[in-house]
Coordinates of C-alpha atoms in Angstrom, one line a residue:
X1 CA -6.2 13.5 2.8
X2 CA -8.5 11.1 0.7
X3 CA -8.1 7.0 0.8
X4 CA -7.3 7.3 -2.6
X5 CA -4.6 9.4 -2.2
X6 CA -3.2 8.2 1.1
X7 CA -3.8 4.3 -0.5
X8 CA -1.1 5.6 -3.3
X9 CA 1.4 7.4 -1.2
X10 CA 2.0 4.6 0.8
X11 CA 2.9 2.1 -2.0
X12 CA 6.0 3.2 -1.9
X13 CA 6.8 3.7 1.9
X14 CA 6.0 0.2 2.4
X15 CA 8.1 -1.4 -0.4
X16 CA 11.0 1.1 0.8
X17 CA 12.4 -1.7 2.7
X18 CA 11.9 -4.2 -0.4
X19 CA 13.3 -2.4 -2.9
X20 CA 16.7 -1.7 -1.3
X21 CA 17.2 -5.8 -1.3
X22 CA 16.6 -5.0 -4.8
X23 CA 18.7 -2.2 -5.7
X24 CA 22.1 -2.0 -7.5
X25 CA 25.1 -2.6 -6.2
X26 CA 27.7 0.1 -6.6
X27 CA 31.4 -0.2 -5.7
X28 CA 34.9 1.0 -5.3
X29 CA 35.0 5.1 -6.8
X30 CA 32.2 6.9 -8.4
X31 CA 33.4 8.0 -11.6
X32 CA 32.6 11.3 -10.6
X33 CA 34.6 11.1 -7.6
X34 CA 37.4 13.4 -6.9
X35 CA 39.3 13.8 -3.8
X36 CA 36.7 12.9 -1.4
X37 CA 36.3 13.9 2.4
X38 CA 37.7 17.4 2.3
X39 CA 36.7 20.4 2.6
X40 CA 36.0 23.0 -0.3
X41 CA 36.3 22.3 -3.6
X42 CA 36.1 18.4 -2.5
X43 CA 33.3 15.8 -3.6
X44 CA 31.7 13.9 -0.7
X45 CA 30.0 10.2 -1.7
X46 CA 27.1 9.4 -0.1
X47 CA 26.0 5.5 -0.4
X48 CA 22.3 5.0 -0.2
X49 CA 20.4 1.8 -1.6
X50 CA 17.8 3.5 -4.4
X51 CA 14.4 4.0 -4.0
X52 CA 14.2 6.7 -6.6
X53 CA 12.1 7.5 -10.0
X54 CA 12.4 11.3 -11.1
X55 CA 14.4 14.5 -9.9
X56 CA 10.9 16.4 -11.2
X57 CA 9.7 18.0 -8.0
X58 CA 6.0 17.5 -8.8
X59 CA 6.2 13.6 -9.6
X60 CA 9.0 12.8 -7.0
X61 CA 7.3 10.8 -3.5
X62 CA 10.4 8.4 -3.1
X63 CA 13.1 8.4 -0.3
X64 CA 16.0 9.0 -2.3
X65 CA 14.3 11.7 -4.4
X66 CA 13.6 13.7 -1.4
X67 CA 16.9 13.6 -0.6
X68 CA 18.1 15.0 -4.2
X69 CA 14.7 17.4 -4.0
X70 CA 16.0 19.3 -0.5
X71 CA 19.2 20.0 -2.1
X72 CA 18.0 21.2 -5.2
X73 CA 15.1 23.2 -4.3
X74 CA 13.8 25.4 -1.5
X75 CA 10.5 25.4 0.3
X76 CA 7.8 28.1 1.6
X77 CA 8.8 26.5 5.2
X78 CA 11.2 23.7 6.5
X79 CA 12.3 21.9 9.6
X80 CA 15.0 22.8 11.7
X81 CA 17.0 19.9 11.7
X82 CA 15.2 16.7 12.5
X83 CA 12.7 18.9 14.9
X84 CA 9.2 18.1 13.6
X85 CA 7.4 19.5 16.1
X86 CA 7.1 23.1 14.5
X87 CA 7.5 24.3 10.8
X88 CA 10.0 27.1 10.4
X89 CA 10.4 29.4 7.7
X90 CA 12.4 28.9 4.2
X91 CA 11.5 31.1 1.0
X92 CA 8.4 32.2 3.4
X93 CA 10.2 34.5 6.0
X94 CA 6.2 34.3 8.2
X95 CA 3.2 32.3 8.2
X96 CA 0.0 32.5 10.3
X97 CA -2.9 30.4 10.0
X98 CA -6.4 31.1 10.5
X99 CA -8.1 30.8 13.7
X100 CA -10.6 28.5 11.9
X101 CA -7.7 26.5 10.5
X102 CA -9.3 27.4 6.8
X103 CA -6.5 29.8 5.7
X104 CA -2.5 29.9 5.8
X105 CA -1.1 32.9 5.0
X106 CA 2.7 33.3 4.3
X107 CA 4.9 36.4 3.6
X108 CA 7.7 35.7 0.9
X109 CA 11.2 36.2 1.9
X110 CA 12.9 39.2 -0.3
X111 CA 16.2 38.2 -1.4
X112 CA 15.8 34.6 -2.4
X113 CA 16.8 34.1 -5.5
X114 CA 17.2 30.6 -8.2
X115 CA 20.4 29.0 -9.2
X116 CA 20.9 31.4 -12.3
X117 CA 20.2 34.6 -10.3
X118 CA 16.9 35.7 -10.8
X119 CA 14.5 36.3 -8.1
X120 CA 12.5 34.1 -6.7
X121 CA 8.3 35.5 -6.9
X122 CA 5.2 35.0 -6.1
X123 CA 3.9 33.8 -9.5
X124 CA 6.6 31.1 -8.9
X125 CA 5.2 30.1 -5.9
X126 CA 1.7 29.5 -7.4
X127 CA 2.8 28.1 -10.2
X128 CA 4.6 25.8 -8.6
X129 CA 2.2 24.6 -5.8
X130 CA -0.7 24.4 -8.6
X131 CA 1.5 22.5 -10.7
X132 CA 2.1 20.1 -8.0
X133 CA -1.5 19.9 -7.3
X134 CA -3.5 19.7 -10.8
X135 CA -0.1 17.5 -12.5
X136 CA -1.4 14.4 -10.8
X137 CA 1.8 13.2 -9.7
X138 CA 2.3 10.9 -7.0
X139 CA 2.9 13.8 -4.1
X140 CA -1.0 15.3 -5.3
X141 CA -2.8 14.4 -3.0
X142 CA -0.4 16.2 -0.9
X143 CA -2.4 19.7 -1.2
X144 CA -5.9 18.3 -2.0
X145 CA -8.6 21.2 -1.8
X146 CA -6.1 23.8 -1.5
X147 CA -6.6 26.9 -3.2
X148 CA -3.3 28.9 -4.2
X149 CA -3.1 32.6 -4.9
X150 CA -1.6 35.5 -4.5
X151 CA -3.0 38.0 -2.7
X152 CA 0.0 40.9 -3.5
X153 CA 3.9 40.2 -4.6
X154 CA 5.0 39.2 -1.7
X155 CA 2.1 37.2 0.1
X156 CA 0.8 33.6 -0.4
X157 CA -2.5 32.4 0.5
X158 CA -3.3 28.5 0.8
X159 CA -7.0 28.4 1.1
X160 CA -9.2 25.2 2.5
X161 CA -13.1 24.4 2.5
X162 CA -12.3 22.5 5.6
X163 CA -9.6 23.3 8.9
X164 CA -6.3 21.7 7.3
X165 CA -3.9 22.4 10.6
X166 CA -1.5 20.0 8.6
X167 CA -1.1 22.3 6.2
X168 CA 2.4 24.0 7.7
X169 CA 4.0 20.9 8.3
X170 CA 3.1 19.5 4.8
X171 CA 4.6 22.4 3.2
X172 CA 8.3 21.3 4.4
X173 CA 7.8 18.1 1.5
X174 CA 10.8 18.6 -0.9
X175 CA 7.8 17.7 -3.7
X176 CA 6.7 21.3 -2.9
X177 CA 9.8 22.6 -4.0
X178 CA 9.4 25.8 -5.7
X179 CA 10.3 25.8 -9.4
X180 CA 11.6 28.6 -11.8
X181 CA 8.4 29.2 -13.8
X182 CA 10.2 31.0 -16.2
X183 CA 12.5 28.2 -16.9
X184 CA 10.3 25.6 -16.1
X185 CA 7.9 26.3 -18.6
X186 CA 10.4 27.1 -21.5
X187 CA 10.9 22.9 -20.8
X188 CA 7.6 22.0 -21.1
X189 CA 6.2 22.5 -17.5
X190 CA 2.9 23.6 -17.1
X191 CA 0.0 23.0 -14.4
X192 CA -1.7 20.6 -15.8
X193 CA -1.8 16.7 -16.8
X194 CA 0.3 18.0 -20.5
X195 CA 2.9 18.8 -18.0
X196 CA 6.3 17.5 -20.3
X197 CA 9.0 18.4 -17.7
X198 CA 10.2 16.1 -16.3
X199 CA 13.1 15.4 -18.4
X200 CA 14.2 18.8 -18.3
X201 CA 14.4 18.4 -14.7
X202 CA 15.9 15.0 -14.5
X203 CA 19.1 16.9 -16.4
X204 CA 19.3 20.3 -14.7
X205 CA 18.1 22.1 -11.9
X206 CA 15.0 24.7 -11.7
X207 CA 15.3 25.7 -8.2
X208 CA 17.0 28.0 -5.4
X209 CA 18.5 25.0 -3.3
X210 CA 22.2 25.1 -2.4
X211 CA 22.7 22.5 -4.9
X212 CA 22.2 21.9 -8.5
X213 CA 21.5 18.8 -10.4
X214 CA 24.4 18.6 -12.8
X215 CA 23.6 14.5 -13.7
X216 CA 21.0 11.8 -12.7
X217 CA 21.0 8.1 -12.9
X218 CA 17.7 6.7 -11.3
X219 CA 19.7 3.4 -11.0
X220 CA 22.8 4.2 -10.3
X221 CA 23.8 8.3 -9.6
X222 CA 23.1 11.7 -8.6
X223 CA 25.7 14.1 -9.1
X224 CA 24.8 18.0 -6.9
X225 CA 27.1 20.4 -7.9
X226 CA 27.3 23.1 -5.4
X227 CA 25.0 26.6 -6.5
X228 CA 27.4 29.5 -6.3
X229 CA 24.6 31.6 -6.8
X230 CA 23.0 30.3 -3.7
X231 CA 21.3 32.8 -1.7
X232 CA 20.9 31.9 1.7
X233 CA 22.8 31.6 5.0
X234 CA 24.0 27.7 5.1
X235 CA 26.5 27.9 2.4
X236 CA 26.9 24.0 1.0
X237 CA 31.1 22.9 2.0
X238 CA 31.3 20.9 -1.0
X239 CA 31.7 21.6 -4.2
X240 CA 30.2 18.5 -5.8
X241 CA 27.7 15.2 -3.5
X242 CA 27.9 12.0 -5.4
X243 CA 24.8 9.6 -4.4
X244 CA 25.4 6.5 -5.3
X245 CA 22.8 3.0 -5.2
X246 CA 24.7 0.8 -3.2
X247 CA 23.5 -2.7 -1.5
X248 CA 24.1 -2.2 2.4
X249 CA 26.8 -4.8 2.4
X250 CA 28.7 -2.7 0.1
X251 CA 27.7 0.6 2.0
X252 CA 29.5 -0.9 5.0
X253 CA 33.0 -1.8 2.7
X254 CA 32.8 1.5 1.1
X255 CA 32.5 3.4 4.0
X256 CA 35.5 1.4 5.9
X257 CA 37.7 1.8 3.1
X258 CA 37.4 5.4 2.6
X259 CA 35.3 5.1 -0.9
X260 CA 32.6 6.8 0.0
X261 CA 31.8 9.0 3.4
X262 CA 28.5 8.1 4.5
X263 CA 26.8 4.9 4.7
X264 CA 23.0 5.4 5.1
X265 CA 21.3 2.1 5.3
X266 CA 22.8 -0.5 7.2
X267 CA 21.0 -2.9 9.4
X268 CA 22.0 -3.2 13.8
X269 CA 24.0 -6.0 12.7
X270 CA 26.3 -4.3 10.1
X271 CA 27.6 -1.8 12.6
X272 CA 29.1 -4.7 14.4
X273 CA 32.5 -4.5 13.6
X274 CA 32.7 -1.0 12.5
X275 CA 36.4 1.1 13.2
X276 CA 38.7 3.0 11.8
X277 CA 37.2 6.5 13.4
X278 CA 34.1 6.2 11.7
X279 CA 30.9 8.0 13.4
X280 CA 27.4 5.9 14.3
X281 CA 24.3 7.7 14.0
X282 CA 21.3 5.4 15.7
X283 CA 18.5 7.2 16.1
X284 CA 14.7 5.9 16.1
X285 CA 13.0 6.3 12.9
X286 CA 9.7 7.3 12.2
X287 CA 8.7 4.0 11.0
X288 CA 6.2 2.0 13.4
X289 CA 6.0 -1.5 13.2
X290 CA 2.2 -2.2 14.5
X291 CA 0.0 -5.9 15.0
X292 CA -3.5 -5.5 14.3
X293 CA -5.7 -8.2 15.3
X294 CA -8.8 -8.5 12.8
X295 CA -11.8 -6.8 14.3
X296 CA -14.2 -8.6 11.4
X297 CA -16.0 -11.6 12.6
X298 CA -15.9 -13.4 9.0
X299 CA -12.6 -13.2 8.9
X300 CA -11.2 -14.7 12.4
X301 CA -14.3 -15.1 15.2
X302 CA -11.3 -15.0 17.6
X303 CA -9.2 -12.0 17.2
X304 CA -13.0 -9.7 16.4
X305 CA -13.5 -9.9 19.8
X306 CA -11.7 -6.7 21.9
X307 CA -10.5 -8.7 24.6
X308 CA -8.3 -10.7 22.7
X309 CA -6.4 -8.0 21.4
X310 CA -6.2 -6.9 24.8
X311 CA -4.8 -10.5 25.6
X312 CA -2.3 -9.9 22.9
X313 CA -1.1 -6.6 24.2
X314 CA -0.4 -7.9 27.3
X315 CA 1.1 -10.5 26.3
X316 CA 4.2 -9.4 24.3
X317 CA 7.6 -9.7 26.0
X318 CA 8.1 -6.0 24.0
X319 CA 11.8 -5.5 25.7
X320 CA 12.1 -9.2 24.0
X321 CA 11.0 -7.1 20.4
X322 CA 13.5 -4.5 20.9
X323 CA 16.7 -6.3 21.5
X324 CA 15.9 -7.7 17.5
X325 CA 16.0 -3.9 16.2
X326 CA 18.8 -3.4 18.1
X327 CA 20.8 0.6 19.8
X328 CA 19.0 3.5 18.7
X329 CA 15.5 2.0 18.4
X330 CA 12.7 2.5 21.0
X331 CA 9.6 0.8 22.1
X332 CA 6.8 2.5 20.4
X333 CA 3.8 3.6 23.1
X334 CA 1.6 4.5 20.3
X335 CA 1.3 4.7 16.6
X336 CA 2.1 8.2 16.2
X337 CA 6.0 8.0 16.3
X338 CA 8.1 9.6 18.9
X339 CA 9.5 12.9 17.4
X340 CA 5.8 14.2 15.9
X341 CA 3.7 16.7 17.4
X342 CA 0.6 14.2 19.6
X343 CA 3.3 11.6 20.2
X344 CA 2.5 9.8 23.7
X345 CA 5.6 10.3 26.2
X346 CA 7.8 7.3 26.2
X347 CA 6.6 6.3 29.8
X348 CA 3.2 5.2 28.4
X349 CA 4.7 2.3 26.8
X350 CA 2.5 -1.0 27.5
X351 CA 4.5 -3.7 29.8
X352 CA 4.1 -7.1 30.0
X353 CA 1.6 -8.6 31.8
X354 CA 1.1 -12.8 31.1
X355 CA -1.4 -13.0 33.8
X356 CA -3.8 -10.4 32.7
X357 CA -3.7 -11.8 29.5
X358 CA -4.4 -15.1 30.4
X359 CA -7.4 -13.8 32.3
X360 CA -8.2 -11.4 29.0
X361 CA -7.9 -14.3 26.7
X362 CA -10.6 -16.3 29.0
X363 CA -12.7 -13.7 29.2
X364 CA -12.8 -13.4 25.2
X365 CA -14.3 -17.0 25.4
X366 CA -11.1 -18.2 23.2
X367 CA -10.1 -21.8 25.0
X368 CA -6.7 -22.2 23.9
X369 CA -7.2 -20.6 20.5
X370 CA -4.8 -21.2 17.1
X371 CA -4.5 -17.8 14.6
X372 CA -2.7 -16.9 11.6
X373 CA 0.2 -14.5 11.8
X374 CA 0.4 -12.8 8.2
X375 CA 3.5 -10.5 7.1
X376 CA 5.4 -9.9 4.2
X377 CA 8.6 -12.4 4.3
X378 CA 11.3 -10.3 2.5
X379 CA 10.7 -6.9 4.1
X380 CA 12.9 -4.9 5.8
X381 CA 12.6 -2.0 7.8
X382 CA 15.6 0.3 8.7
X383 CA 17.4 -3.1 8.5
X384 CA 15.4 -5.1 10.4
X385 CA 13.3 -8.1 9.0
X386 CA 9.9 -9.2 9.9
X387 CA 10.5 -12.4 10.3
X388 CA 12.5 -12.9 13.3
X389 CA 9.7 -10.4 14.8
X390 CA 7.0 -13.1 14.1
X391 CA 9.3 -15.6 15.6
X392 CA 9.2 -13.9 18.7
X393 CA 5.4 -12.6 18.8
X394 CA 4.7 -16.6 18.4
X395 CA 7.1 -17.6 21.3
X396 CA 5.7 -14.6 23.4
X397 CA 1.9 -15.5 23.1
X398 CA 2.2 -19.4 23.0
X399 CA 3.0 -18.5 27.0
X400 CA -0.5 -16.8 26.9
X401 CA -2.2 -20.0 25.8
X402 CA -2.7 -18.8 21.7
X403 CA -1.0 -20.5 19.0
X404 CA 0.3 -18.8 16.3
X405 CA 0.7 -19.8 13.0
X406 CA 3.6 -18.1 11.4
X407 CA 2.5 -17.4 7.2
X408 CA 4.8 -15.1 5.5
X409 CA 4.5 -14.2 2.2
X410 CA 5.7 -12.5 -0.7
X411 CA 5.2 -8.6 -0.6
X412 CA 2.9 -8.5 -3.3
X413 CA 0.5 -11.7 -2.2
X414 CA 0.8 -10.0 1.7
X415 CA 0.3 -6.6 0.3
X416 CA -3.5 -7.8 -1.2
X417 CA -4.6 -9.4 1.9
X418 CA -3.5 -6.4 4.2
X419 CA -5.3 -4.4 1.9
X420 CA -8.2 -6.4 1.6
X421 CA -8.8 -6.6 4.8
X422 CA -8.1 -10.7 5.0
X423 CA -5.5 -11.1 7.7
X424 CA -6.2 -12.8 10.7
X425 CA -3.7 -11.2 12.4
X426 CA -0.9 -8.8 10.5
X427 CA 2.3 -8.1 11.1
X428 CA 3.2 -4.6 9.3
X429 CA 4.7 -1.2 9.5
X430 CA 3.3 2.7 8.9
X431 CA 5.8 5.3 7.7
X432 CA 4.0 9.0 7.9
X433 CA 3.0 10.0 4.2
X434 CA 4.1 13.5 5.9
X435 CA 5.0 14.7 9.9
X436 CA 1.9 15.3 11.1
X437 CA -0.4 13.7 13.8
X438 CA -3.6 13.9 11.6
X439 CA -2.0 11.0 8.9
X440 CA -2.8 8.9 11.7
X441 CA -6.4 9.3 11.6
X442 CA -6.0 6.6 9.2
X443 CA -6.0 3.8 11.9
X444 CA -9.6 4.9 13.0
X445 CA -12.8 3.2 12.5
X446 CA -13.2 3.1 9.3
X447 CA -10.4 5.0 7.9
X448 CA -7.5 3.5 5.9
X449 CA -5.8 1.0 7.9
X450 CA -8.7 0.5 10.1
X451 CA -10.4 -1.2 7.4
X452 CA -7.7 -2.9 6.7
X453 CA -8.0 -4.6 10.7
X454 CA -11.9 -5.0 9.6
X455 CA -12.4 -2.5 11.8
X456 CA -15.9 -0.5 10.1
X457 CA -16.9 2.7 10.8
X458 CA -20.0 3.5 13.3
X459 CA -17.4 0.2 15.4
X460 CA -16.4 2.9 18.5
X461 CA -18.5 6.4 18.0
X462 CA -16.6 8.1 20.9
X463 CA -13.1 7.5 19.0
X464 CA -14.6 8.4 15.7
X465 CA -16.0 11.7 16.9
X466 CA -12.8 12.7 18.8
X467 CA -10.7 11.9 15.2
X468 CA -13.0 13.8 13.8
X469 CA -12.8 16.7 16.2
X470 CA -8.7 16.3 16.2
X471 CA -8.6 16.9 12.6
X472 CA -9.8 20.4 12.4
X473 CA -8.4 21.3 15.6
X474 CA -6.4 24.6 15.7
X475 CA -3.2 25.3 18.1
X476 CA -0.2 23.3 18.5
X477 CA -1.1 22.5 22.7
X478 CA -4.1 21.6 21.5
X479 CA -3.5 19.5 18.4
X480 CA -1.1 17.8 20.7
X481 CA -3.2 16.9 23.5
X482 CA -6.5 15.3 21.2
X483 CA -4.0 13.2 19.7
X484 CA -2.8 12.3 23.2
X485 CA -5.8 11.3 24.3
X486 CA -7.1 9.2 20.7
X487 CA -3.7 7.0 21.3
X488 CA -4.4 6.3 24.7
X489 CA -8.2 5.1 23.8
X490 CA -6.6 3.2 21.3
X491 CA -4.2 1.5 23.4
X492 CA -7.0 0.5 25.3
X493 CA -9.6 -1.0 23.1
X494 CA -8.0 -0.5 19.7
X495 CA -7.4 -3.5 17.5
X496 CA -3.4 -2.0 16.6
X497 CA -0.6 -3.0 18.8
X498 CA 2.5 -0.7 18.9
X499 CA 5.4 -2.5 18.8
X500 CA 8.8 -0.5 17.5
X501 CA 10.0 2.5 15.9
X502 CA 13.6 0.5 14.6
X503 CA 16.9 2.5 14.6
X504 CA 18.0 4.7 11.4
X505 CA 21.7 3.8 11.1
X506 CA 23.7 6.8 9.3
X507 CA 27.6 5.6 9.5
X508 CA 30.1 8.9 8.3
X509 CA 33.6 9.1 8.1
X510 CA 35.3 10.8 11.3
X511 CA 36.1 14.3 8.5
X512 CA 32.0 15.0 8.2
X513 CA 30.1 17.2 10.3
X514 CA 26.7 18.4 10.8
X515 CA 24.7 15.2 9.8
X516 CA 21.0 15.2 11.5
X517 CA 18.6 12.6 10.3
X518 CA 15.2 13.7 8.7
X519 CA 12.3 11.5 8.6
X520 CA 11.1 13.4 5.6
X521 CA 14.3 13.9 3.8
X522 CA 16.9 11.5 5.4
X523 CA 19.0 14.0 5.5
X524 CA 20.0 17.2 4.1
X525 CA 23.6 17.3 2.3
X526 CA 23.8 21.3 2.8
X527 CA 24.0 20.9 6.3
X528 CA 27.0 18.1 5.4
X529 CA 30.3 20.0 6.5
X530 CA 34.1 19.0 7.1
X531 CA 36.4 18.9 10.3

């Protein structure tokens, strides 16, 4: 995907973690509530802190969003369960792309059908794909230079000048949801920057999810109400999902007390304590948290040179790192997370090694050297803040012989200098804009956050060339094993340090079944059952 596009998707990944400090606190019932925790005809209450703008399909990029978007509307292909690895049909019952990567073709499932019965088509499909793309919404960018037609009524054709292999596990997104075009445009939609929709779809419900949205709140509530029209197999258990914006400390009371039934945002340290029968979901997120060390002379003469980085990687205590993000989260051995396709296996993880670095640090020509440790001061990620991380890092290298001085800032002032390029050393974290290895191109010479470490294009050929060849390979084994093999040269003379994928905490009452964390959509409230 372009810069451009990539620089304005992850706006909001990065101030996920900032905003929920910021969100509304909710309490005691939901208005809407009614007899929570059963089965049929029961309303569950999910507590989540808010990081949504729209319900619109088209405009929504935003964690809770997604969440409302895979309930209310279906997509040409999905996951199964939190499985990213491989794209499985949806409203698409088959897809097949291209040897040359060029051209996915998809054959539309008969039977499907929207929330007030009538069928869903091919002409929705384009409509609704093209309306993603030429709207200008946030999730664009997300099917840049793809052409849409339809080559008969029941097959798609996605179309691209250049190999797009992401293509299938894009097309999971709940942005690409697929609208009623009949509907849709009777409220204004169309596919185009005019588009007037969106109101329409904050009230009410275009799709053929198992939900409907019967009211929205983007600062307080989503009510689903269960689609008795739905056509496929997972038939939704409950009749009505409240979502409410909660602050985590409130999640936790909620949840204890029996207010709500799932808890989805609390921190390590909140699940001390937890009882009452209550399930614990830990489970790594896809979230990264990465050092770079700046590979631009003008900015720090001592972390440009390679062999400091290498002093730095070898000289983190990273069991040390872990114990701060607590059960549930892992030591990440590259910056592709664990659970996507290209991920390196968990046994490549870099140890500790003070010695080596002490001998990497000399041979850098650094003599006891003092740097600046930039991060954002009031981020959190999955729960866990930045800050005691930086505490650590400093403790860790002052063994190695560099000083570290710790300069947190606000998001927005840390934000600029990331950006800019201006960090000595940084201290951040890289959520995937979507599940696929070839959003991590981005940390190449270069690319997006390369640039961001100063690290210029033309810096390391060989790596360059291998992105480059890695991005319009075809083949799932293959895919896998170029972006195998570009982590591993990273680890080695890359400017990025790996450090954690932190734990995704999901707390439910002992009544739910079938939760499964997403790392696209969180989680998917059809799947939600009852004991």
């Amino acid at each position: 995907m372009a810069t451009r596009s990539r620089q304005a998707a992850l706006l909001p990944v990065v101030l996920t973690g900032f905003l929920a400090l910021a969100a509304c606190s909710g309490g005691g019932s939901s208005s809407s509530q009614s007899s929570p925790g059963g089965g049929a005809g029961k309303t569950l209450v999910i507590d989540t802190s808010f990081n949504l703008k729209t319900a619109d399909p088209g405009r929504t990029y935003e964690p809770t969003g997604l969440i409302v978007g895979k309930a209310a509307y279906d997509t040409l292909l999905t996951f199964n369960g939190g499985d990213l690895t491989k794209p499985v049909p949806d409203l698409a019952e088959s897809y097949d792309m291209s040897s040359d990567g060029t051209k996915l073709t998809l054959k539309l499932r008969q039977g499907a059908t929207f929330a007030d019965g009538s069928p869903v088509t091919a002409d929705d499909v384009v409509f609704s794909l093209t309306r993603v793309r030429d709207m200008k919404g946030t999730p664009s960018f997300l099917l840049d230079g793809v052409e849409i037609a339809k080559t008969d009524e029941t097959t798609i054709t996605l179309t691209s000048k250049t190999p797009n292999p992401a293509l299938p596990f894009i097309l999971p997104n709940p942005a690409l949801g697929i609208l009623n075009s009949k509907v849709a445009k009777e409220h204004g939609a169309t596919t185009d920057t005019a588009d007037k929709a969106e109101q329409y779809l904050n009230s009410a419900s275009a799709g053929s999810g198992p939900y409907t949205i019967e009211s929205l709140n983007v600062s307080s509530e989503v009510v689903l109400k269960r689609n008795a029209k739905y056509w496929g197999a997972r038939k939704p258990v409950y009749d009505k999902v409240v979502i409410r914006n909660v602050q985590a400390a409130t999640q936790k009371l909620n949840v204890q007390r029996g207010d709500s039934q799932v808890a989805l945002d609390l921190s390590g340290d909140q699940l001390a304590g937890i009882s009452g029968g209550l399930q614990v979901t830990k489970t790594a997120s896809a979230n990264v948290v990465f050092l770079l060390a700046n590979q631009d002379p003008s900015v720090s003469k001592v972390t440009s040179s390679p062999k400091f980085a290498e002093a730095v990687r070898k000289g983190l205590d990273y069991p040390g790192l872990l114990e701060l993000a607590g059960e549930g989260s892992v030591q990440a051995p590259g910056v592709i997370p664990s659970m996507l396709l290209g991920a390196l296996p968990a046994d490549q993880v870099v140890k500790r090694d003070v010695e080596g670095a002490k001998a990497a640090l000399k041979e850098s020509g650094a003599a006891n050297p003092t740097v600046k440790l930039e991060y954002p001061s009031e981020l959190t990620v999955n729960g866990l803040s930045l800050q005691p991380v930086a505490e650590r890092i400093q403790a860790n290298l002052k063994e190695v012989g560099i000083t570290v001085e710790l300069a947190p800032s606000p998001v927005t002032t840390a934000l600029d200098n990331y950006r800019n390029g201006k960090e000595q050393l940084g201290l951040w974290y890289w959520g995937p804009d979507y599940p696929d290895p070839s959003d991590y191109l981005a940390f190449l010479p270069g690319k997006l956050v390369g640039l961001r470490a100063g690290w210029k294009a033309g810096a390391d050929k060989e790596l360059e060339a291998a992105g480059e060849k890695a991005a319009t390979t075809v083949g799932d084994d293959a895919r896998k094993q170029a972006y195998v093999d570009i982590q591993t040269k990273l680890n080695a003379s890359g400017p990025f340090i790996p450090l954690i994928q932190p734990s995704q905490n999901i707390v439910t009452a002992a009544s739910v079944t079938g939760l499964t964390y997403n790392p696209v959509w969180t989680v998917d409230v059809a799947d939600l059952g009852t004991k």
